[in-house]
Coordinates of C-alpha atoms and ligand atoms in Angstrom, one line a residue:
M1157 CA 79.1 124.8 52.9
A1158 CA 79.7 123.3 49.5
H1159 CA 82.1 123.9 46.9
E1160 CA 81.1 125.0 43.4
I1161 CA 84.2 122.8 41.5
C1162 CA 83.7 122.5 37.8
L1163 CA 85.2 119.9 36.7
I1164 CA 86.2 118.8 33.1
P1165 CA 86.4 115.1 32.3
G1166 CA 88.1 115.8 29.1
D1167 CA 88.2 112.4 26.2
G1168 CA 90.1 109.3 26.1
I1169 CA 90.7 108.1 30.3
G1170 CA 89.6 110.7 31.2
P1171 CA 86.8 110.3 32.0
E1172 CA 87.3 107.3 33.6
V1173 CA 90.1 109.0 35.6
A1174 CA 87.6 112.2 36.8
E1175 CA 85.2 109.2 38.0
A1176 CA 87.5 107.8 40.0
A1177 CA 88.8 111.2 41.3
K1178 CA 85.6 112.2 41.9
Q1179 CA 84.3 109.5 44.3
V1180 CA 87.8 109.6 45.7
I1181 CA 87.1 113.2 47.2
S1182 CA 83.4 112.9 47.8
A1183 CA 84.5 109.9 50.3
S1184 CA 87.2 111.9 52.1
G1185 CA 83.9 114.1 53.3
V1186 CA 84.1 117.1 51.8
S1187 CA 80.9 118.8 50.3
I1188 CA 81.4 119.7 46.8
E1189 CA 78.9 120.7 43.9
W1190 CA 80.0 119.9 41.1
R1191 CA 79.7 121.5 37.5
L1192 CA 80.3 119.3 34.8
L1193 CA 82.2 121.2 31.6
P1194 CA 82.4 120.2 28.2
A1195 CA 85.9 120.7 26.2
G1196 CA 87.3 119.2 23.2
A1197 CA 86.2 117.2 19.8
G1198 CA 83.4 116.0 22.1
A1199 CA 82.5 119.8 22.1
I1200 CA 82.2 120.0 19.0
E1201 CA 78.4 118.3 18.2
E1202 CA 76.8 119.9 21.3
F1203 CA 78.9 123.1 21.8
G1204 CA 80.1 123.8 18.1
E1205 CA 83.7 124.9 19.3
V1206 CA 86.2 122.5 21.5
L1207 CA 86.6 124.8 24.0
P1208 CA 82.6 126.3 24.7
E1209 CA 83.2 130.1 25.6
E1210 CA 80.2 128.7 28.4
T1211 CA 83.3 126.0 30.2
V1212 CA 86.1 129.0 30.2
R1213 CA 82.8 131.8 32.2
A1214 CA 82.3 129.2 34.5
I1215 CA 85.7 128.6 35.5
E1216 CA 85.6 132.1 35.7
A1217 CA 83.1 132.6 37.7
H1218 CA 84.3 129.5 40.1
R1219 CA 87.4 130.3 40.3
V1220 CA 88.3 126.3 40.8
A1221 CA 88.3 123.6 38.1
L1222 CA 89.3 119.5 38.3
K1223 CA 90.6 118.7 34.6
G1224 CA 90.8 115.8 32.4
P1225 CA 93.4 115.1 29.3
V1226 CA 92.2 116.5 26.1
T1227 CA 93.3 114.8 23.0
T1228 CA 95.0 117.2 20.9
P1229 CA 95.2 115.8 16.3
I1230 CA 99.5 115.3 15.9
G1231 CA 100.1 117.5 12.7
K1232 CA 96.3 119.1 11.6
G1233 CA 93.2 120.0 13.3
F1234 CA 91.7 121.5 16.0
T1235 CA 94.7 123.7 17.8
S1236 CA 94.6 122.9 21.7
V1237 CA 92.5 123.0 24.1
N1238 CA 94.5 122.7 27.2
V1239 CA 96.8 125.7 25.1
G1240 CA 93.6 127.9 25.0
L1241 CA 92.4 127.1 28.2
R1242 CA 95.5 128.4 29.9
K1243 CA 96.0 131.6 27.6
R1244 CA 92.1 132.2 28.0
L1245 CA 92.1 132.1 31.8
N1246 CA 95.6 133.3 32.2
L1247 CA 96.9 130.4 34.2
Y1248 CA 100.7 131.4 33.9
A1249 CA 102.3 128.8 36.3
A1250 CA 102.1 124.7 36.0
V1251 CA 102.8 123.1 39.1
R1252 CA 104.3 120.2 38.9
P1253 CA 105.2 117.9 41.9
V1254 CA 107.9 114.8 41.7
R1255 CA 108.0 112.6 44.5
N1256 CA 108.8 108.8 45.1
L1257 CA 105.6 107.4 46.4
P1258 CA 105.3 104.6 48.7
G1259 CA 105.7 100.7 47.2
V1260 CA 105.7 101.9 43.8
A1261 CA 108.9 101.1 42.4
S1262 CA 111.5 103.2 40.7
R1263 CA 115.3 103.7 39.8
Y1264 CA 115.6 106.0 42.1
E1265 CA 115.2 107.2 45.6
N1266 CA 114.7 110.0 47.7
V1267 CA 113.0 112.3 44.6
D1268 CA 111.7 115.0 46.0
L1269 CA 111.1 118.0 43.2
V1270 CA 109.3 120.8 41.6
V1271 CA 109.1 121.7 38.3
V1272 CA 107.9 125.3 37.5
R1273 CA 106.4 125.9 33.8
E1274 CA 105.8 129.2 32.2
N1275 CA 102.1 127.4 30.4
T1276 CA 101.0 131.3 28.6
E1277 CA 104.0 132.3 25.9
G1278 CA 107.1 129.5 24.4
L1279 CA 107.2 127.3 21.2
Y1280 CA 104.6 125.9 23.0
S1281 CA 101.8 129.0 22.0
G1282 CA 102.0 126.6 18.0
I1283 CA 101.8 130.2 16.6
E1284 CA 102.9 129.3 13.1
N1285 CA 102.8 130.6 9.6
E1286 CA 104.0 129.4 6.0
I1287 CA 106.2 131.4 4.5
T1288 CA 105.8 129.5 1.3
D1289 CA 105.8 125.9 -0.6
G1290 CA 108.5 124.6 1.9
V1291 CA 109.3 126.6 4.5
V1292 CA 107.3 127.1 7.8
Q1293 CA 108.5 129.3 11.1
S1294 CA 107.5 128.7 14.6
L1295 CA 107.0 132.0 17.0
K1296 CA 108.8 131.2 20.2
I1297 CA 107.8 134.4 22.6
A1298 CA 108.9 135.5 25.7
T1299 CA 107.9 139.0 27.7
R1300 CA 109.3 140.6 30.4
T1301 CA 105.6 140.5 31.7
G1302 CA 106.1 136.5 31.5
C1303 CA 108.7 136.1 32.6
T1304 CA 109.0 137.9 35.8
R1305 CA 105.4 136.8 36.8
I1306 CA 107.1 132.8 37.0
S1307 CA 109.8 133.4 38.4
K1308 CA 108.5 135.5 41.2
F1309 CA 105.9 132.7 41.7
A1310 CA 109.1 130.0 41.3
F1311 CA 111.0 132.0 44.6
E1312 CA 107.4 132.7 46.4
Y1313 CA 106.9 129.3 45.8
A1314 CA 110.2 127.8 47.6
K1315 CA 110.4 130.4 50.1
S1316 CA 106.3 129.4 51.0
R1317 CA 107.2 125.9 51.2
D1318 CA 110.8 126.2 52.5
I1319 CA 112.4 124.3 49.5
N1320 CA 116.0 126.3 49.1
R1321 CA 117.2 126.0 45.6
V1322 CA 116.1 127.2 42.3
T1323 CA 117.5 126.0 39.1
V1324 CA 116.8 127.4 35.8
F1325 CA 116.4 125.3 32.9
H1326 CA 117.6 127.3 29.1
K1327 CA 119.3 127.7 25.9
A1328 CA 120.4 130.9 25.9
N1329 CA 123.3 129.9 24.3
I1330 CA 121.3 129.4 20.6
M1331 CA 118.4 131.4 21.6
K1332 CA 120.0 134.2 22.9
K1333 CA 117.1 137.2 23.2
S1334 CA 114.0 134.5 24.2
D1335 CA 116.1 132.3 26.9
G1336 CA 118.0 135.6 27.4
L1337 CA 115.1 138.0 28.5
F1338 CA 113.8 134.4 31.1
L1339 CA 117.2 134.4 32.5
D1340 CA 117.5 137.6 33.3
C1341 CA 114.1 137.7 34.8
A1342 CA 115.1 134.4 36.9
R1343 CA 118.4 136.4 38.5
K1344 CA 116.4 139.5 39.0
I1345 CA 113.6 137.6 40.9
H1346 CA 116.5 136.3 42.9
G1347 CA 117.9 139.2 43.6
E1348 CA 114.9 140.6 45.1
I1349 CA 113.2 138.1 46.8
G1350 CA 115.5 135.2 46.7
E1351 CA 117.4 135.7 50.0
G1352 CA 118.7 132.1 51.5
I1353 CA 117.5 130.7 48.1
D1354 CA 120.3 129.2 46.3
Y1355 CA 119.9 129.6 42.4
D1356 CA 121.7 127.9 39.5
E1357 CA 121.0 127.4 36.1
L1358 CA 121.5 125.1 33.9
I1359 CA 122.0 124.5 29.8
I1360 CA 118.5 122.4 29.4
D1361 CA 120.6 119.6 27.3
N1362 CA 123.0 119.1 30.5
G1363 CA 120.5 119.8 33.5
C1364 CA 118.2 117.2 32.0
M1365 CA 121.5 114.8 32.0
Q1366 CA 121.9 116.0 35.6
L1367 CA 118.4 114.7 36.2
V1368 CA 118.7 111.3 35.2
R1369 CA 121.9 110.7 36.8
D1370 CA 120.6 112.0 40.0
P1371 CA 117.9 114.0 40.2
S1372 CA 117.8 114.2 44.0
R1373 CA 120.4 117.5 43.6
F1374 CA 116.6 119.4 42.9
Q1375 CA 114.5 120.9 44.5
I1376 CA 112.4 123.8 41.8
V1377 CA 113.0 123.4 38.3
L1378 CA 112.4 126.4 36.7
M1379 CA 111.7 126.9 32.7
E1380 CA 109.8 128.3 29.9
N1381 CA 106.6 126.3 28.1
L1382 CA 107.8 123.4 26.1
Y1383 CA 111.1 122.9 27.8
G1384 CA 108.7 123.0 30.9
D1385 CA 106.9 120.1 29.0
I1386 CA 109.4 118.0 28.1
V1387 CA 110.9 117.7 31.1
S1388 CA 107.8 116.8 33.6
D1389 CA 107.3 113.7 31.5
L1390 CA 111.1 112.3 32.2
C1391 CA 110.5 113.3 35.5
A1392 CA 107.6 111.4 36.0
G1393 CA 109.7 108.5 34.3
L1394 CA 112.2 109.0 37.6
V1395 CA 109.7 107.4 39.7
G1396 CA 107.1 105.3 37.7
G1397 CA 105.3 107.2 35.3
L1398 CA 102.7 109.5 34.4
G1399 CA 100.4 107.8 36.8
V1400 CA 101.7 109.1 38.6
V1401 CA 102.1 112.8 39.0
P1402 CA 100.0 115.3 39.5
G1403 CA 100.0 119.2 38.7
A1404 CA 98.2 122.6 38.8
N1405 CA 97.6 125.5 36.7
F1406 CA 97.8 129.1 38.1
G1407 CA 97.1 132.5 38.2
D1408 CA 96.1 135.3 39.7
G1409 CA 92.4 134.1 39.4
C1410 CA 91.7 130.6 38.7
A1411 CA 93.4 127.2 39.6
V1412 CA 92.8 124.1 37.5
F1413 CA 94.1 121.2 38.9
E1414 CA 95.0 118.5 36.0
A1415 CA 97.5 115.6 35.7
V1416 CA 101.0 115.8 33.6
H1417 CA 99.3 112.7 31.3
G1418 CA 97.3 113.5 28.4
S1419 CA 94.5 110.8 26.9
A1420 CA 96.1 107.5 27.1
P1421 CA 94.1 107.2 24.1
D1422 CA 96.3 103.6 23.7
I1423 CA 94.2 102.8 26.8
A1424 CA 91.2 104.4 27.2
G1425 CA 88.3 103.3 27.9
K1426 CA 89.8 99.9 29.5
N1427 CA 89.7 99.9 33.6
I1428 CA 93.4 100.4 33.1
A1429 CA 94.0 103.5 33.5
N1430 CA 95.9 105.1 36.9
P1431 CA 93.4 107.3 38.1
L1432 CA 96.3 108.0 41.1
A1433 CA 97.4 111.3 38.7
L1434 CA 94.1 112.9 39.2
I1435 CA 93.2 112.6 42.7
M1436 CA 97.2 113.6 43.2
S1437 CA 95.8 117.0 41.8
G1438 CA 92.4 116.5 43.2
V1439 CA 94.7 116.9 46.7
M1440 CA 96.7 119.8 46.0
M1441 CA 93.0 121.7 44.5
L1442 CA 91.8 120.4 48.2
N1443 CA 94.8 122.2 49.7
H1444 CA 94.6 125.3 47.9
L1445 CA 90.0 125.2 48.8
G1446 CA 91.5 125.0 52.4
E1447 CA 90.6 121.8 52.7
T1448 CA 93.3 120.4 53.7
E1449 CA 91.9 117.5 56.9
A1450 CA 90.4 116.0 53.7
A1451 CA 94.1 116.2 51.8
G1452 CA 95.1 114.6 54.4
K1453 CA 92.6 111.8 54.2
I1454 CA 92.8 111.5 51.0
K1455 CA 97.2 111.3 50.8
T1456 CA 96.9 108.9 53.5
A1457 CA 94.9 106.4 52.5
Y1458 CA 96.4 105.8 49.2
D1459 CA 99.7 105.7 50.6
T1460 CA 98.3 103.0 51.8
V1461 CA 97.0 101.6 49.4
L1462 CA 100.6 101.5 48.0
S1463 CA 102.9 100.6 50.6
E1464 CA 100.0 97.5 51.2
G1465 CA 101.3 96.2 47.5
N1466 CA 97.8 94.5 47.5
P1467 CA 98.1 93.8 43.0
E1468 CA 94.8 93.5 43.0
S1469 CA 94.7 97.4 44.1
I1470 CA 96.7 98.3 41.8
T1471 CA 97.1 99.6 38.3
R1472 CA 99.5 98.1 36.0
D1473 CA 101.6 100.7 35.4
I1474 CA 103.1 100.7 38.4
G1475 CA 102.9 96.4 38.5
G1476 CA 99.9 95.8 39.9
K1477 CA 97.1 93.9 37.8
G1478 CA 94.5 96.1 39.4
G1479 CA 92.0 98.3 37.2
T1480 CA 91.6 102.2 37.3
K1481 CA 88.2 101.4 39.5
E1482 CA 89.9 99.1 41.4
F1483 CA 92.2 101.3 43.0
A1484 CA 89.4 104.4 43.8
D1485 CA 87.5 102.2 45.6
A1486 CA 90.5 101.0 47.5
V1487 CA 91.6 104.3 49.0
V1488 CA 87.5 104.9 49.0
K1489 CA 87.5 101.8 51.9
A1490 CA 91.3 103.1 53.4
M1491 CA 89.7 106.1 54.1
G1492 CA 87.5 103.6 56.0
Ligands
NAI337 P1 99.6 110.4 26.9 O1 100.6 110.7 28.3 O2 98.4 110.4 26.6 O3 100.5 109.4 27.3 C1 101.8 108.3 27.0 C2 102.0 107.0 28.0 O4 101.8 107.0 29.4 C3 100.6 106.6 27.1 O5 101.7 104.9 26.6 C4 99.7 105.8 27.5 O6 99.2 104.5 28.0 C5 100.5 106.0 29.6 N1 99.8 106.9 30.5 C6 99.1 108.0 29.8 N2 98.3 108.5 31.4 C7 99.0 106.9 32.1 C8 97.7 106.9 33.0 N3 97.0 108.1 34.1 N4 98.1 105.4 33.3 C9 98.4 104.7 33.5 N5 99.5 104.6 32.1 C10 99.1 106.6 31.2 O7 100.6 111.3 26.4 P2 100.8 111.0 24.5 O8 100.0 109.6 24.4 O9 101.5 111.7 23.6 O10 98.9 112.0 24.1 C11 97.6 111.3 24.0 C12 97.1 112.3 23.7 O11 97.0 113.3 25.2 C13 97.6 113.5 22.8 O12 96.4 114.1 22.0 C14 98.1 115.3 23.3 O13 97.9 115.9 22.6 C15 96.9 114.6 24.8 N6 97.6 115.5 25.7 C16 97.0 116.2 26.8 C17 97.1 116.9 27.9 C18 95.5 117.4 28.8 O14 95.2 117.3 28.6 N7 96.6 118.3 30.0 C19 98.7 116.5 28.1 C20 99.2 116.0 27.7 C21 99.2 115.0 26.2
MG338 MG1 102.2 116.7 28.0

């Protein structure tokens, strides 16, 4: 039976990388019926809103989505579709595996870590008020429920994959209450279900320094929303950039798979973007669906293309001369 999967192409490079991912996933032999869904500025004309109700409902019904990036205007305009979607669907856990890939040059070897980011609370919610002219406040929300469930998620994820260290990044020296609550919950969950798993905590500025100094000492890094957003891009830089880091957003009912990168307006529409991050997100999606054979096939294929290193088949961000389409074609060809 075919899986019914929602596909949000998004905007900027979104439609290009989504097309490439779709092509590769189809070629893996798995049977998928895609439900194309709108979101972002492009959805306003047709549906009158950036996150149409129809899109949210469809993901609720089908439970799994593959999503391209969506642009959020800076300093003005509509609130983030990404934040809206994560809140509406209660996608509280973002998981971003960061690993070296064969043939992809980086300053580090042996990077193999996972960023686990709380995805619904924190400063990233963008809850702001102008108190008076020239004075604004931004609210950072932390709840015991939110901090506990993300901690549980991180330790359960560690257990399910035989990962034996969880490190929390925080700033509880300054934000004693909010980050203090996050730490309380993480420690408690470690005590309850973290047997055999090392647990440590780093103040986030030091954590960033340690990451760029020796990323191999980290396995799971767990943190609140905004820190996770920033540290994810930092970690992408350790292994070759945003073109090679996938992601998944998990809730109790639904899962939305999307790359860490954004809509990259600087390279949109030029067949330059690396579709690998979204293809890898697709592999995570297939594993989630139990389609492990198809997932393995795609992984072997992109590993082969990267190892062979034909510049015509590899995108510029990782040292090649090829385009989005050429990379997708090469991966399909490598699947035989
Ligand atoms: P970005 O991630 O779109 O781009 C940062 C840099 O990385 C740019 O130089 C871009 O060309 C490059 N890059 C990104 N993805 C790439 C790929 N697949 N292949 C090759 N190069 C790639 O971040 P930026 O420019 O800060 O944000 C652009 C827009 O994306 C903003 O409106 C932002 O709100 C939105 N955004 C959306 C996300 C989502 O939908 N999940 C996530 C992050 C940002
Ligand atoms: Mg980000």
